[in-house]
Coordinates of C-alpha atoms in Angstrom, one line a residue:
M1474 CA 9.3 20.7 -15.9
L1475 CA 8.0 18.0 -18.3
N1476 CA 10.3 15.0 -18.4
H1477 CA 10.8 13.4 -21.9
A1478 CA 13.1 10.5 -20.8
H1479 CA 10.2 8.1 -20.2
I1480 CA 9.1 8.3 -23.9
V1481 CA 11.9 6.0 -25.0
D1482 CA 11.9 3.8 -21.9
P1483 CA 11.6 0.1 -23.2
N1484 CA 9.6 -0.7 -20.1
F1485 CA 6.0 0.2 -21.0
Y1486 CA 4.9 0.5 -17.4
K1487 CA 7.6 3.1 -16.6
A1488 CA 6.9 4.9 -19.8
A1489 CA 3.2 5.0 -19.0
E1490 CA 3.8 6.2 -15.4
G1491 CA 5.9 9.1 -16.8
L1492 CA 3.1 10.1 -19.2
L1493 CA 0.6 10.0 -16.4
I1494 CA 2.7 12.3 -14.2
N1495 CA 3.3 14.7 -17.0
A1496 CA -0.4 14.8 -17.8
Q1497 CA -1.1 15.7 -14.2
K1498 CA 1.6 18.5 -14.4
L1499 CA -0.1 19.8 -17.5
I1500 CA -3.4 19.9 -15.7
A1501 CA -1.9 21.7 -12.7
A1502 CA -0.2 24.2 -15.1
G1503 CA -3.6 24.9 -16.7
Y1504 CA -2.9 23.1 -20.1
F1505 CA -6.0 21.0 -20.0
Q1506 CA -6.3 20.3 -23.7
E1507 CA -2.7 19.2 -24.0
A1508 CA -3.2 16.9 -21.0
K1509 CA -6.2 15.4 -22.7
S1510 CA -4.2 14.9 -26.0
A1511 CA -1.4 13.2 -24.1
L1512 CA -3.8 10.8 -22.3
E1513 CA -5.6 9.9 -25.6
Y1514 CA -2.4 8.2 -26.8
F1515 CA -3.3 5.4 -24.4
L1516 CA -6.6 4.8 -26.2
Q1517 CA -5.1 4.5 -29.7
P1518 CA -3.4 1.5 -31.4
G1519 CA 0.4 1.7 -31.4
A1520 CA 3.2 2.4 -29.0
W1521 CA 1.1 3.6 -26.1
A1522 CA -1.9 1.2 -26.4
L1523 CA -3.2 0.0 -23.1
K1524 CA -3.9 -3.5 -22.1
T1525 CA -7.3 -4.3 -20.6
H1526 CA -6.1 -4.5 -17.0
G1527 CA -3.3 -3.0 -14.9
R1528 CA -2.5 -0.1 -12.6
V1529 CA -2.3 2.3 -15.5
V1530 CA -5.9 1.5 -16.5
Q1531 CA -7.0 2.1 -13.0
Q1532 CA -5.2 5.4 -12.8
M1533 CA -6.7 6.4 -16.2
E1534 CA -10.2 5.7 -14.8
G1535 CA -9.7 8.5 -12.4
L1536 CA -7.7 10.9 -14.6
M1537 CA -9.5 10.8 -17.9
P1538 CA -12.9 11.9 -16.7
L1539 CA -11.2 14.7 -14.8
V1540 CA -9.4 16.1 -17.9
C1541 CA -12.6 15.7 -20.0
F1542 CA -14.5 17.7 -17.3
L1543 CA -11.8 20.4 -17.5
C1544 CA -12.1 20.4 -21.3
A1545 CA -15.9 20.3 -21.2
A1546 CA -15.7 17.1 -23.3
P1547 CA -17.3 13.6 -23.2
S1548 CA -15.2 10.9 -21.6
P1549 CA -14.5 7.6 -23.4
K1550 CA -14.8 4.1 -21.9
I1551 CA -11.8 3.2 -19.8
G1552 CA -11.4 -0.2 -18.2
S1553 CA -14.6 -0.8 -16.1
L1554 CA -15.6 2.8 -16.3
G1555 CA -18.3 3.4 -19.0
A1556 CA -18.3 6.3 -21.5
M1557 CA -20.0 9.5 -20.3
T1558 CA -21.4 12.5 -22.3
A1559 CA -20.1 15.9 -21.5
L1560 CA -23.2 16.5 -19.4
G1561 CA -22.6 13.2 -17.6
V1562 CA -19.0 14.2 -16.9
R1563 CA -20.2 17.5 -15.4
A1564 CA -22.6 15.7 -13.1
W1565 CA -19.8 13.3 -12.1
A1566 CA -17.5 16.2 -11.3
E1567 CA -20.1 17.9 -9.2
D1568 CA -20.6 14.8 -7.1
E1569 CA -16.8 14.3 -6.8
A1570 CA -16.3 18.0 -5.7
A1571 CA -19.0 17.8 -3.1
S1572 CA -17.7 14.5 -1.7
Y1573 CA -14.1 15.7 -1.7
I1574 CA -14.9 18.9 0.3
D1575 CA -16.9 16.9 2.8
M1576 CA -14.1 14.4 3.1
L1577 CA -11.6 17.2 3.8
K1578 CA -13.7 18.5 6.7
M1579 CA -14.4 15.1 8.2
P1580 CA -12.2 14.2 11.2
V1581 CA -10.6 10.8 10.9
R1582 CA -8.8 10.6 14.2
N1583 CA -9.9 11.1 17.8
Q1584 CA -9.2 14.5 19.3
L1585 CA -7.2 14.2 22.5
G1586 CA -7.3 18.0 23.3
A1587 CA -8.7 21.3 22.2
A1588 CA -6.9 22.3 19.0
G1589 CA -4.9 25.6 18.8
V1590 CA -4.1 26.0 22.5
G1591 CA -1.3 28.5 22.9
W1592 CA -1.2 29.4 19.3
S1593 CA 0.4 32.7 18.3
Q1594 CA 2.7 34.1 15.6
K1595 CA 5.5 33.9 18.2
L1596 CA 5.0 30.2 18.5
L1597 CA 5.5 29.7 14.8
A1598 CA 8.6 31.9 14.8
N1599 CA 10.1 30.0 17.7
M1600 CA 9.4 26.6 16.0
L1601 CA 11.2 27.8 12.9
K1602 CA 14.2 28.8 15.0
M1603 CA 14.6 25.3 16.4
P1604 CA 17.6 23.4 15.0
D1605 CA 16.7 20.8 12.3
G1606 CA 16.3 17.4 13.8
D1607 CA 14.0 15.0 15.6
T1608 CA 12.9 17.6 18.2
R1609 CA 11.7 20.1 15.6
W1610 CA 10.0 17.5 13.5
Q1611 CA 8.2 16.1 16.6
A1612 CA 7.0 19.6 17.5
F1613 CA 6.0 20.2 13.9
S1614 CA 4.1 16.9 13.6
K1615 CA 2.2 17.7 16.8
F1616 CA 1.4 21.2 15.5
C1617 CA 0.2 19.7 12.2
I1618 CA -2.3 17.5 14.1
D1619 CA -3.7 20.6 15.8
T1620 CA -3.7 22.4 12.4
E1621 CA -5.7 19.5 10.8
F1622 CA -8.5 20.0 13.4
V1623 CA -8.5 23.8 13.1
L1624 CA -8.7 23.7 9.3
K1625 CA -11.4 21.1 9.3
A1626 CA -13.4 23.3 11.7
R1627 CA -12.9 26.3 9.5
L1628 CA -13.9 24.3 6.4
S1629 CA -17.1 23.3 8.2
A1630 CA -18.0 26.9 8.6
T1631 CA -17.8 27.7 4.8
E1632 CA -20.5 27.5 2.2
E1633 CA -18.3 24.9 0.4
S1634 CA -19.5 22.2 2.8
T1635 CA -22.7 20.3 2.0
T1636 CA -23.1 19.0 5.6
A1637 CA -23.7 20.9 8.8
A1638 CA -20.8 22.3 10.8
N1639 CA -19.4 20.0 13.5
T1640 CA -17.5 22.2 15.9
T1641 CA -17.8 23.3 19.5
K1642 CA -15.9 24.9 22.3
P1643 CA -14.4 22.8 25.1
E1644 CA -17.0 23.8 27.6
H1645 CA -19.8 22.6 25.3
T1646 CA -18.6 19.1 24.6
S1647 CA -20.3 16.0 25.8
T1648 CA -19.2 14.3 29.1
W1649 CA -17.2 11.5 27.5
L1650 CA -15.3 13.9 25.2
Q1651 CA -14.6 16.2 28.1
H1652 CA -13.1 13.2 29.9
I1653 CA -10.8 12.5 27.0
L1654 CA -9.8 16.2 26.7
Q1655 CA -9.0 16.2 30.5
G1656 CA -6.7 13.2 30.0
K1657 CA -8.7 10.7 32.0
A1658 CA -8.1 7.0 31.7
P1659 CA -9.8 5.2 28.7
T1660 CA -13.0 3.4 29.4
E1661 CA -13.9 -0.1 28.4
F1662 CA -15.5 1.4 25.3
D1663 CA -12.1 2.3 24.0
A1664 CA -11.3 -1.4 23.7
L1665 CA -13.8 -1.5 20.8
D1666 CA -11.5 0.6 18.7
G1667 CA -10.2 -2.5 16.9
L1668 CA -13.6 -2.5 15.3
G1669 CA -13.1 1.0 13.9
I1670 CA -15.4 2.5 16.6
G1671 CA -12.8 5.2 17.3
T1672 CA -12.7 6.3 13.7
M1673 CA -16.5 6.4 13.5
L1674 CA -16.8 8.4 16.7
A1675 CA -14.2 10.8 15.4
M1676 CA -16.4 11.4 12.3
V1677 CA -19.4 12.4 14.3
S1678 CA -17.8 14.0 17.3
P1679 CA -17.6 17.8 17.4
I1680 CA -14.2 19.4 16.7
V1681 CA -13.0 21.4 19.7
V1682 CA -11.0 24.5 18.9
D1683 CA -9.4 26.9 21.4
D1684 CA -10.0 30.7 20.9
A1685 CA -6.2 31.1 20.5
A1686 CA -6.3 29.4 17.1
A1687 CA -7.9 32.6 15.7
L1688 CA -4.6 34.4 16.3
V1689 CA -3.0 32.5 13.3
S1690 CA -4.5 33.1 9.9
N1691 CA -4.7 30.7 7.0
A1692 CA -2.0 32.6 5.1
Q1693 CA 0.3 32.3 8.1
L1694 CA -0.3 28.6 8.4
C1695 CA 0.5 28.0 4.7
D1696 CA 3.6 30.1 4.9
F1697 CA 4.8 28.3 8.0
I1698 CA 4.3 24.8 6.6
L1699 CA 6.2 25.7 3.5
R1700 CA 9.0 27.4 5.4
V1701 CA 9.5 24.4 7.6
H1702 CA 10.0 22.1 4.6
T1703 CA 12.1 24.6 2.7
K1704 CA 14.4 25.1 5.8
S1705 CA 14.9 21.3 6.3
G1706 CA 15.0 20.4 2.6
A1707 CA 12.5 17.7 3.2
L1708 CA 9.9 16.9 0.6
L1709 CA 6.2 17.5 1.4
D1710 CA 5.0 14.6 3.4
Y1711 CA 1.5 13.2 3.3
Q1712 CA 0.4 15.2 6.4
S1713 CA 1.6 18.5 4.9
Q1714 CA 0.0 17.8 1.6
Q1715 CA -3.4 17.3 3.2
L1716 CA -3.1 20.5 5.1
L1717 CA -2.1 22.4 2.0
V1718 CA -5.1 21.1 0.0
M1719 CA -7.4 22.1 2.9
L1720 CA -5.8 25.5 2.9
L1721 CA -6.4 25.6 -0.9
A1722 CA -10.1 24.9 -0.6
L1723 CA -10.5 27.2 2.4
C1724 CA -8.7 30.2 1.0
L1725 CA -10.6 29.9 -2.3
A1726 CA -13.9 29.8 -0.4
Q1727 CA -12.8 33.0 1.5
G1728 CA -11.5 34.8 -1.6
D1729 CA -7.8 34.6 -0.6
D1730 CA -6.4 33.8 -4.1
A1731 CA -2.8 34.6 -3.1
T1732 CA -2.6 32.0 -0.4
A1733 CA -4.5 29.5 -2.5
T1734 CA -2.0 30.0 -5.3
Q1735 CA 0.9 29.5 -2.9
A1736 CA -0.7 26.2 -1.7
A1737 CA -1.5 25.0 -5.2
A1738 CA 2.0 25.7 -6.6
A1739 CA 3.6 23.9 -3.7
L1740 CA 1.4 20.8 -4.2
S1741 CA 2.1 20.8 -8.0
T1742 CA 5.8 20.4 -7.6
S1743 CA 5.8 17.0 -5.7
N1744 CA 4.3 13.8 -7.1
G1745 CA 2.3 13.1 -4.0
G1746 CA 1.0 16.6 -3.8
L1747 CA 0.3 16.6 -7.5
A1748 CA -2.1 13.6 -7.1
T1749 CA -3.7 15.4 -4.1
L1750 CA -4.2 18.5 -6.3
M1751 CA -5.9 16.3 -9.0
S1752 CA -8.4 15.2 -6.4
A1753 CA -9.4 18.8 -5.7
A1754 CA -9.5 19.9 -9.3
T1755 CA -13.2 19.0 -9.8
S1756 CA -14.0 22.0 -7.5
P1757 CA -15.2 24.9 -9.7
K1758 CA -13.0 27.4 -7.8
V1759 CA -9.9 25.1 -8.1
L1760 CA -10.7 24.8 -11.8
T1761 CA -10.9 28.5 -12.2
L1762 CA -7.6 29.0 -10.3
L1763 CA -5.8 26.4 -12.5
Q1764 CA -7.2 27.9 -15.7
R1765 CA -5.3 31.0 -14.9
K1766 CA -2.1 28.9 -15.1
V1767 CA -0.9 30.0 -11.6
C1768 CA 1.2 26.9 -11.2
A1769 CA 2.9 27.0 -14.7
A1770 CA 5.9 29.0 -13.5
A1771 CA 6.6 26.6 -10.6
L1772 CA 6.4 23.7 -12.9
E1773 CA 8.5 25.4 -15.6
I1774 CA 5.8 24.8 -18.3
N1775 CA 4.8 27.2 -21.0
D1776 CA 2.9 27.1 -24.3
S1777 CA 5.9 25.8 -26.2
A1778 CA 6.9 23.1 -23.7
A1779 CA 3.4 21.8 -23.5
A1780 CA 3.1 21.6 -27.3
R1781 CA 6.5 20.0 -27.8
Y1782 CA 5.7 17.3 -25.2
V1783 CA 2.5 16.2 -26.9
I1784 CA 4.2 16.0 -30.2
A1785 CA 7.2 14.1 -28.8
L1786 CA 4.9 11.3 -27.5
H1787 CA 4.4 10.3 -31.2
T1788 CA 8.1 9.4 -31.4
R1789 CA 7.9 6.4 -29.1
L1790 CA 8.8 3.2 -30.9
P1791 CA 6.1 0.5 -31.4
Q1792 CA 5.7 -2.0 -28.5
T1793 CA 7.7 -5.2 -28.9
P1794 CA 5.3 -8.1 -29.6
V1795 CA 4.7 -10.0 -26.4
K1796 CA 5.7 -13.6 -26.4
K1797 CA 2.5 -15.7 -26.3
I1798 CA 2.7 -17.9 -23.2
A1799 CA 0.9 -21.3 -23.3
V1800 CA -1.9 -21.3 -20.7
Q1801 CA -2.9 -24.6 -19.2
P1802 CA -6.5 -25.7 -19.9
P1803 CA -9.1 -25.3 -17.1
F1804 CA -9.5 -28.1 -14.6
I1805 CA -13.1 -29.2 -14.7
D1806 CA -14.7 -31.9 -12.6
T1807 CA -18.1 -32.5 -11.0
A1808 CA -19.1 -32.3 -7.3
A1809 CA -20.1 -35.9 -7.5
K1810 CA -16.7 -37.0 -8.7
F1811 CA -15.0 -34.9 -6.0
A1812 CA -17.2 -36.4 -3.3
A1813 CA -16.4 -39.9 -4.5
Q1814 CA -12.7 -39.1 -4.3
L1815 CA -13.1 -38.3 -0.6
A1816 CA -14.6 -41.7 0.2
G1817 CA -12.8 -43.6 3.0
S1818 CA -11.0 -40.6 4.2
P1819 CA -11.6 -38.4 7.3
L1820 CA -13.1 -35.9 4.8
A1821 CA -15.8 -38.3 3.5
K1822 CA -18.5 -37.2 5.9
Q1823 CA -17.8 -33.5 5.6
K1824 CA -20.3 -31.2 3.8
F1825 CA -18.8 -29.1 1.1
I1826 CA -19.9 -26.2 -1.0
A1827 CA -18.9 -25.3 -4.5
L1828 CA -17.3 -21.8 -5.2
E1829 CA -17.1 -20.1 -8.6
I1830 CA -13.7 -18.9 -9.6
C1831 CA -13.7 -15.6 -11.5
E1832 CA -12.3 -15.4 -15.0
T1833 CA -12.6 -19.2 -15.5
D1834 CA -15.0 -22.1 -15.7
E1835 CA -13.2 -23.8 -12.8
K1836 CA -14.7 -24.3 -9.4
A1837 CA -13.2 -24.8 -5.9
Y1838 CA -14.8 -26.8 -3.1
A1839 CA -14.8 -25.8 0.5
I1840 CA -15.6 -27.4 3.9
A1841 CA -16.1 -25.6 7.2
C1842 CA -14.2 -27.0 10.1
H1843 CA -13.2 -26.0 13.6
P1844 CA -9.6 -24.6 13.8
A1845 CA -8.6 -27.4 16.1
E1846 CA -9.5 -29.9 13.4
A1847 CA -8.0 -28.0 10.5
K1848 CA -4.5 -29.5 10.5
A1849 CA -5.6 -33.1 10.7
L1850 CA -8.2 -32.6 7.9
W1851 CA -5.6 -30.7 5.8
D1852 CA -3.1 -33.6 6.2
A1853 CA -5.8 -35.9 5.0
A1854 CA -6.6 -33.6 2.0
V1855 CA -2.9 -33.4 1.1
A1856 CA -2.7 -37.2 1.1
L1857 CA -5.5 -37.2 -1.5
V1858 CA -3.9 -34.7 -3.9
P1859 CA -2.7 -37.4 -6.3
L1860 CA -6.3 -38.5 -6.7
T1861 CA -8.2 -35.1 -6.4
K1862 CA -5.6 -33.0 -8.3
R1863 CA -6.6 -30.2 -5.9
W1864 CA -4.4 -28.5 -3.4
P1865 CA -6.1 -27.8 0.0
V1866 CA -5.6 -24.4 1.6
V1867 CA -6.9 -23.5 5.1
T1868 CA -8.5 -20.1 5.1
N1869 CA -11.1 -18.1 7.1
C1870 CA -14.0 -15.8 6.4
W1871 CA -13.9 -12.3 7.9
A1872 CA -17.7 -11.8 7.7
T1873 CA -18.9 -14.7 9.9
G1874 CA -19.4 -12.5 12.9
G1875 CA -18.2 -15.3 15.2
K1876 CA -21.2 -17.5 14.3
A1877 CA -20.2 -20.9 13.0
A1878 CA -23.7 -21.6 11.6
E1879 CA -23.3 -18.7 9.2
A1880 CA -19.8 -19.6 8.1
A1881 CA -20.6 -21.5 4.9
E1882 CA -23.0 -18.9 3.6
A1883 CA -20.6 -16.1 4.5
L1884 CA -17.9 -17.7 2.5
L1885 CA -20.2 -17.8 -0.5
D1886 CA -20.8 -14.1 -0.1
E1887 CA -17.2 -13.2 0.4
D1888 CA -15.5 -12.9 -2.9
L1889 CA -12.6 -15.2 -2.2
F1890 CA -11.5 -15.4 -5.8
S1891 CA -11.9 -11.7 -6.7
R1892 CA -9.6 -10.6 -9.5
F1893 CA -9.7 -7.0 -8.4
Y1894 CA -6.2 -7.0 -6.9
F1895 CA -4.8 -9.0 -9.8
E1896 CA -6.2 -6.3 -12.1
E1897 CA -4.1 -3.7 -10.2
E1898 CA -0.8 -5.3 -11.3
S1899 CA 1.2 -4.7 -14.5
A1900 CA -0.7 -4.3 -17.8
R1901 CA -2.2 -7.4 -19.2
D1902 CA -5.3 -8.6 -21.1
D1903 CA -5.8 -11.8 -19.2
V1904 CA -6.1 -11.9 -15.4
S1905 CA -7.3 -15.5 -15.0
P1906 CA -5.4 -17.8 -12.6
A1907 CA -4.1 -19.8 -15.6
A1908 CA -2.5 -16.6 -17.0
F1909 CA -0.6 -15.9 -13.8
I1910 CA 0.5 -19.5 -13.5
A1911 CA 1.9 -19.5 -17.0
A1912 CA 3.6 -16.1 -16.4
A1913 CA 5.2 -17.5 -13.3
K1914 CA 6.9 -20.2 -15.3
E1915 CA 8.5 -17.7 -17.6
I1916 CA 9.6 -15.0 -15.1
K1917 CA 13.2 -14.4 -14.4
L1918 CA 12.9 -14.6 -10.6
D1919 CA 16.3 -13.4 -9.5
A1920 CA 16.0 -10.3 -11.7
A1921 CA 12.5 -9.6 -10.4
L1922 CA 13.7 -9.9 -6.8
S1923 CA 16.7 -7.7 -7.5
N1924 CA 14.5 -5.0 -9.0
A1925 CA 12.2 -5.2 -6.0
E1926 CA 15.2 -4.8 -3.7
K1927 CA 16.4 -1.8 -5.6
A1928 CA 13.0 -0.2 -5.5
L1929 CA 12.8 -0.8 -1.7
F1930 CA 15.8 1.4 -1.0
A1931 CA 15.5 3.8 -3.9
D1932 CA 14.1 6.7 -1.8
D1933 CA 16.3 6.2 1.3
D1934 CA 18.4 9.2 2.3
A1935 CA 21.3 9.6 4.7
E1936 CA 19.1 10.8 7.5
D1937 CA 16.8 7.7 7.2
F1938 CA 19.9 5.4 7.2
V1939 CA 21.3 6.9 10.3
A1940 CA 18.0 6.0 12.1
T1941 CA 18.2 2.5 10.6
I1942 CA 21.7 2.0 12.0
K1943 CA 20.6 3.1 15.4
Y1944 CA 17.5 0.8 15.4
S1945 CA 19.5 -2.2 14.1
L1946 CA 22.2 -1.8 16.8
E1947 CA 19.6 -1.6 19.5
A1948 CA 18.1 -4.8 18.1
L1949 CA 21.5 -6.5 18.0
G1950 CA 22.0 -5.7 21.7
Q1951 CA 18.7 -7.3 22.8
G1952 CA 19.3 -10.6 24.6
T1953 CA 23.1 -10.2 24.7
G1954 CA 25.1 -10.1 28.0
D1955 CA 26.6 -7.0 29.5
D1956 CA 30.1 -8.3 28.6
V1957 CA 29.4 -8.1 24.9
I1958 CA 30.9 -5.0 23.2
L1959 CA 28.6 -4.1 20.4
P1960 CA 29.8 -2.5 17.2
T1961 CA 29.6 1.3 16.9
A1962 CA 28.1 3.5 14.2
A1963 CA 31.7 4.5 13.3
E1964 CA 32.7 0.9 12.7
I1965 CA 29.7 0.5 10.4
A1966 CA 30.6 3.6 8.5
A1967 CA 34.1 2.2 8.0
A1968 CA 32.8 -1.3 7.1
R1969 CA 32.7 -2.7 3.6
V1970 CA 30.4 -5.2 1.9
N1971 CA 31.8 -6.6 -1.3
G1972 CA 34.4 -3.8 -1.2
K1973 CA 31.8 -1.0 -1.0
P1974 CA 30.5 1.1 1.9
I1975 CA 27.2 0.0 3.6
K1976 CA 24.4 2.1 2.1
N1977 CA 21.1 0.3 2.8
R1978 CA 19.3 -1.8 5.4
Y1979 CA 20.0 -5.2 3.7
Q1980 CA 23.8 -4.5 3.5
L1981 CA 23.7 -3.4 7.1
E1982 CA 21.8 -6.4 8.3
R1983 CA 24.1 -8.8 6.4
W1984 CA 27.1 -7.2 8.0
L1985 CA 25.5 -7.4 11.5
L1986 CA 24.6 -11.1 10.8
D1987 CA 28.2 -11.9 10.1
W1988 CA 29.4 -9.9 13.1
A1989 CA 26.9 -11.7 15.4
I1990 CA 28.1 -15.1 14.2
A1991 CA 31.7 -14.2 14.5
N1992 CA 31.1 -12.9 18.0
H1993 CA 28.8 -15.8 19.1
V1994 CA 25.9 -13.4 19.6
S1995 CA 22.4 -14.6 18.9
A1996 CA 18.8 -14.1 20.2
S1997 CA 16.6 -17.1 21.0
P1998 CA 14.9 -18.5 17.8
E1999 CA 11.5 -18.1 19.5
A2000 CA 12.1 -14.3 20.0
A2001 CA 12.9 -13.9 16.3
L2002 CA 9.8 -15.5 14.9
Q2003 CA 6.4 -14.0 14.3
D2004 CA 3.4 -15.3 16.3
F2005 CA 0.9 -17.3 14.1
F2006 CA -2.6 -16.2 13.4
E2007 CA -5.4 -18.1 15.2
P2008 CA -8.8 -17.7 13.4
E2009 CA -12.2 -18.2 15.0
H2010 CA -13.5 -20.3 12.0
T2011 CA -11.6 -22.1 9.3
F2012 CA -12.3 -23.6 5.9
I2013 CA -10.4 -26.0 3.8
V2014 CA -10.6 -24.8 0.2
F2015 CA -9.7 -27.4 -2.5
L2016 CA -8.2 -25.4 -5.4
P2017 CA -8.2 -26.7 -9.0
T2018 CA -4.4 -27.2 -9.0
P2019 CA -2.3 -29.9 -7.5
N2020 CA 0.6 -27.4 -6.8
S2021 CA 0.8 -25.6 -3.5
W2022 CA 2.6 -22.6 -4.9
E2023 CA -0.1 -21.9 -7.5
A2024 CA -2.7 -21.1 -4.8
L2025 CA -1.5 -17.5 -5.1
A2026 CA -2.8 -17.3 -8.6
Y2027 CA -6.3 -18.0 -7.3
I2028 CA -6.4 -16.1 -4.0
S2029 CA -4.6 -12.8 -4.0
F2030 CA -2.0 -12.1 -1.3
Y2031 CA -1.5 -8.5 -0.2
G2032 CA 2.3 -9.0 -0.5
R2033 CA 2.0 -9.0 -4.3
D2034 CA 2.0 -5.2 -4.0
R2035 CA 5.8 -5.3 -3.6
I2036 CA 6.6 -8.2 -5.9
S2037 CA 4.2 -9.3 -8.5
S2038 CA 1.8 -12.3 -8.2
E2039 CA 3.8 -14.3 -10.8
A2040 CA 7.0 -13.6 -8.9
S2041 CA 5.3 -14.7 -5.6
I2042 CA 4.1 -17.9 -7.4
A2043 CA 7.6 -18.5 -8.7
L2044 CA 9.1 -17.9 -5.3
G2045 CA 6.7 -20.4 -3.8
K2046 CA 7.9 -22.9 -6.3
R2047 CA 11.5 -22.2 -5.4
W2048 CA 10.8 -22.7 -1.7
F2049 CA 9.1 -26.0 -2.5
D2050 CA 12.2 -27.1 -4.5
Q2051 CA 14.6 -26.0 -1.8
Y2052 CA 12.8 -26.7 1.4
G2053 CA 9.7 -28.8 0.5
A2054 CA 7.6 -25.7 1.6
L2055 CA 3.9 -26.4 1.3
L2056 CA 1.3 -23.6 1.6
Y2057 CA -0.9 -24.6 4.6
A2058 CA -3.0 -21.5 5.2
H2059 CA -3.9 -18.3 3.3
F2060 CA -5.7 -15.6 5.2
G2061 CA -5.5 -12.8 2.6
T2062 CA -2.7 -10.8 4.3
M2063 CA -1.1 -13.8 6.0
L2064 CA 0.4 -17.1 4.7
E2065 CA 1.5 -20.1 6.7
Y2066 CA 4.0 -22.6 5.2
H2067 CA 5.0 -26.0 6.5
T2068 CA 8.4 -27.2 5.3
A2069 CA 10.3 -30.5 5.1
S2070 CA 13.7 -28.9 5.8
A2071 CA 15.4 -25.7 6.8
P2072 CA 18.4 -23.6 5.5
K2073 CA 21.7 -25.3 6.4
T2074 CA 24.1 -22.5 5.8
V2075 CA 24.4 -18.8 6.7
D2076 CA 24.1 -17.8 3.1
T2077 CA 20.9 -19.8 2.4
A2078 CA 19.3 -18.6 5.6
W2079 CA 20.1 -15.0 4.7
Q2080 CA 18.7 -15.4 1.2
L2081 CA 15.5 -16.9 2.5
A2082 CA 15.1 -14.2 5.2
K2083 CA 15.5 -11.5 2.5
E2084 CA 12.9 -13.3 0.3
H2085 CA 10.4 -13.4 3.1
D2086 CA 11.0 -9.7 3.9
L2087 CA 10.7 -8.7 0.2
M2088 CA 7.4 -10.6 -0.1
A2089 CA 6.0 -9.7 3.3
S2090 CA 7.8 -7.0 5.2
C2091 CA 5.2 -6.9 8.0
T2092 CA 6.4 -10.3 9.0
L2093 CA 9.4 -8.6 10.7
A2094 CA 8.3 -4.9 10.8
L2095 CA 5.2 -5.3 13.0
P2096 CA 6.8 -7.4 15.8
G2097 CA 10.0 -5.4 15.5
I2098 CA 12.2 -8.4 14.5
S2099 CA 15.5 -7.5 12.9
L2100 CA 16.5 -9.3 9.7
H2101 CA 19.7 -10.7 11.0
H2102 CA 18.0 -12.2 14.0
Y2103 CA 15.3 -13.7 11.7
A2104 CA 18.0 -15.2 9.5
Q2105 CA 19.6 -16.8 12.6
A2106 CA 16.3 -18.3 13.6
L2107 CA 15.2 -19.8 10.3
P2108 CA 17.4 -22.9 10.5
Y2109 CA 15.5 -23.8 13.7
T2110 CA 11.9 -23.8 12.4
R2111 CA 9.9 -25.9 10.0
T2112 CA 7.0 -23.5 9.8
W2113 CA 6.9 -20.0 8.3
F2114 CA 4.4 -17.2 8.9
L2115 CA 4.4 -14.4 6.4
H2116 CA 2.4 -11.2 7.0
E2117 CA 1.8 -8.2 4.8
R2118 CA -1.0 -5.8 5.5
P2119 CA -2.0 -2.2 4.4

């Protein structure tokens, strides 16, 4: 069904997201021209006009050429994507279709055993009879991994693939793969997997399929996957979506339109599956299937609904003029002036290089140093900030290959100040550092954090929360004596926070924090803090701002995916005001702060712990630290390590 609510949403980003989802639904339902008309609103002046940058622009770069291909029309310029003629769009679609099929058949994980062993229709029936719960989902997940390999092997054998088949039987595998299949201990070679060797090997290693896999057809696999999700009431997860799109391509190649239609209809009715279906739509056979409007009934879209939606887009009110924010002028100096400012300091004899900063005429300067020297040199650089007006940040270069002599040149080649990730954020015309610094001064930080917190728990369901309670209680029990009686799940169910039942992880963790304090239960501070990153090579980069918190306007931090860059900058300013927090190091996905003070009350420690988690959830998630333990540890440390990675 096409949702109209977003049309009047005052938040342009939410409105645009709604339009993009509906456009994809129209494509899936076979209404290509209506989808194109809807997307064209973004390219016209008025209520839907796009800014130059933002996530919507990036989504349009992928969706507009697709809908133009489906309509046999030229594609306009969108963002960084140039205009294409109808012939160019067709060539683009052919390349996309070939690449997508090859991607579907390519293994991306190591195979630990022959796929399809013990398969039969009885096996599927027995799995469906299992009671809903962890046991069935574990069995289903294991079966899906096998199914992935079986389907990739079947795809390799079709004419749809542009590369040679990559399958074999167990007895024909190489010696090292036979060892893996036999469950033998990993070799030293497996230690290289941190370099991605395992993934690369998976791509070139033959897929091993047991003969029993042939006893289950594509149609039976598709029906089974859908019945498992229907029985449990769970939405299609990523793994199931990928299996369904493989089944879609495979069944179309083999002329099984009925199963292909079943797979396409299931994908079209979930947002994640819808995006997956769009990726497959450049395939001529998928195009033909969608043209027949086989998904229209599942989506509850007909001729009238499609036409009404496109017309309704015109009723959106004009965008409210955006308040013009004063942007500070660029900070320009010369290398000679900067060198003179270092005179008489420990930095005076250091060689430095100049780095261009994208979207501005500003430059940064950088010196290479040994990690053991970084802190002393950073201290000296901080002492010079009143003179240089440049905040020093310790960073590293991932492309040095462990060779110090190559470090400086590697940093020049590594696009430290790329605006790519800044362009992914909310719609804007200016993505310069100055624009983000100015926006950070205007942002309503508490409201931004509150919205991020609401979004964090928006998709939680009761089953997820039961697992969260179990995990949190286990974490609470770590490090306590045998004489401590821990709270039970029943007590938590009866507990109230601000007069309301506990419904999400933050409310639960705050209740556990209060319980731990009241019952004198605490883990050691060292056990509740993340280990710090130790780089092989370091640089001190002198940024064209005297303010520590504004570094995040120049060098993107991965955590800005959850809260915006301007919110991250404003949060850094708050931490400076409250705790004298200074950004010492920025390693792309990791930040290190040194502070002058620590939280002095339970409430301030809790608030700071939440802010760290909102900005960089991997800080706690990766080492398995609970939020209430972290809040208890923060008063005992003057250094923070924040981590957020893909």
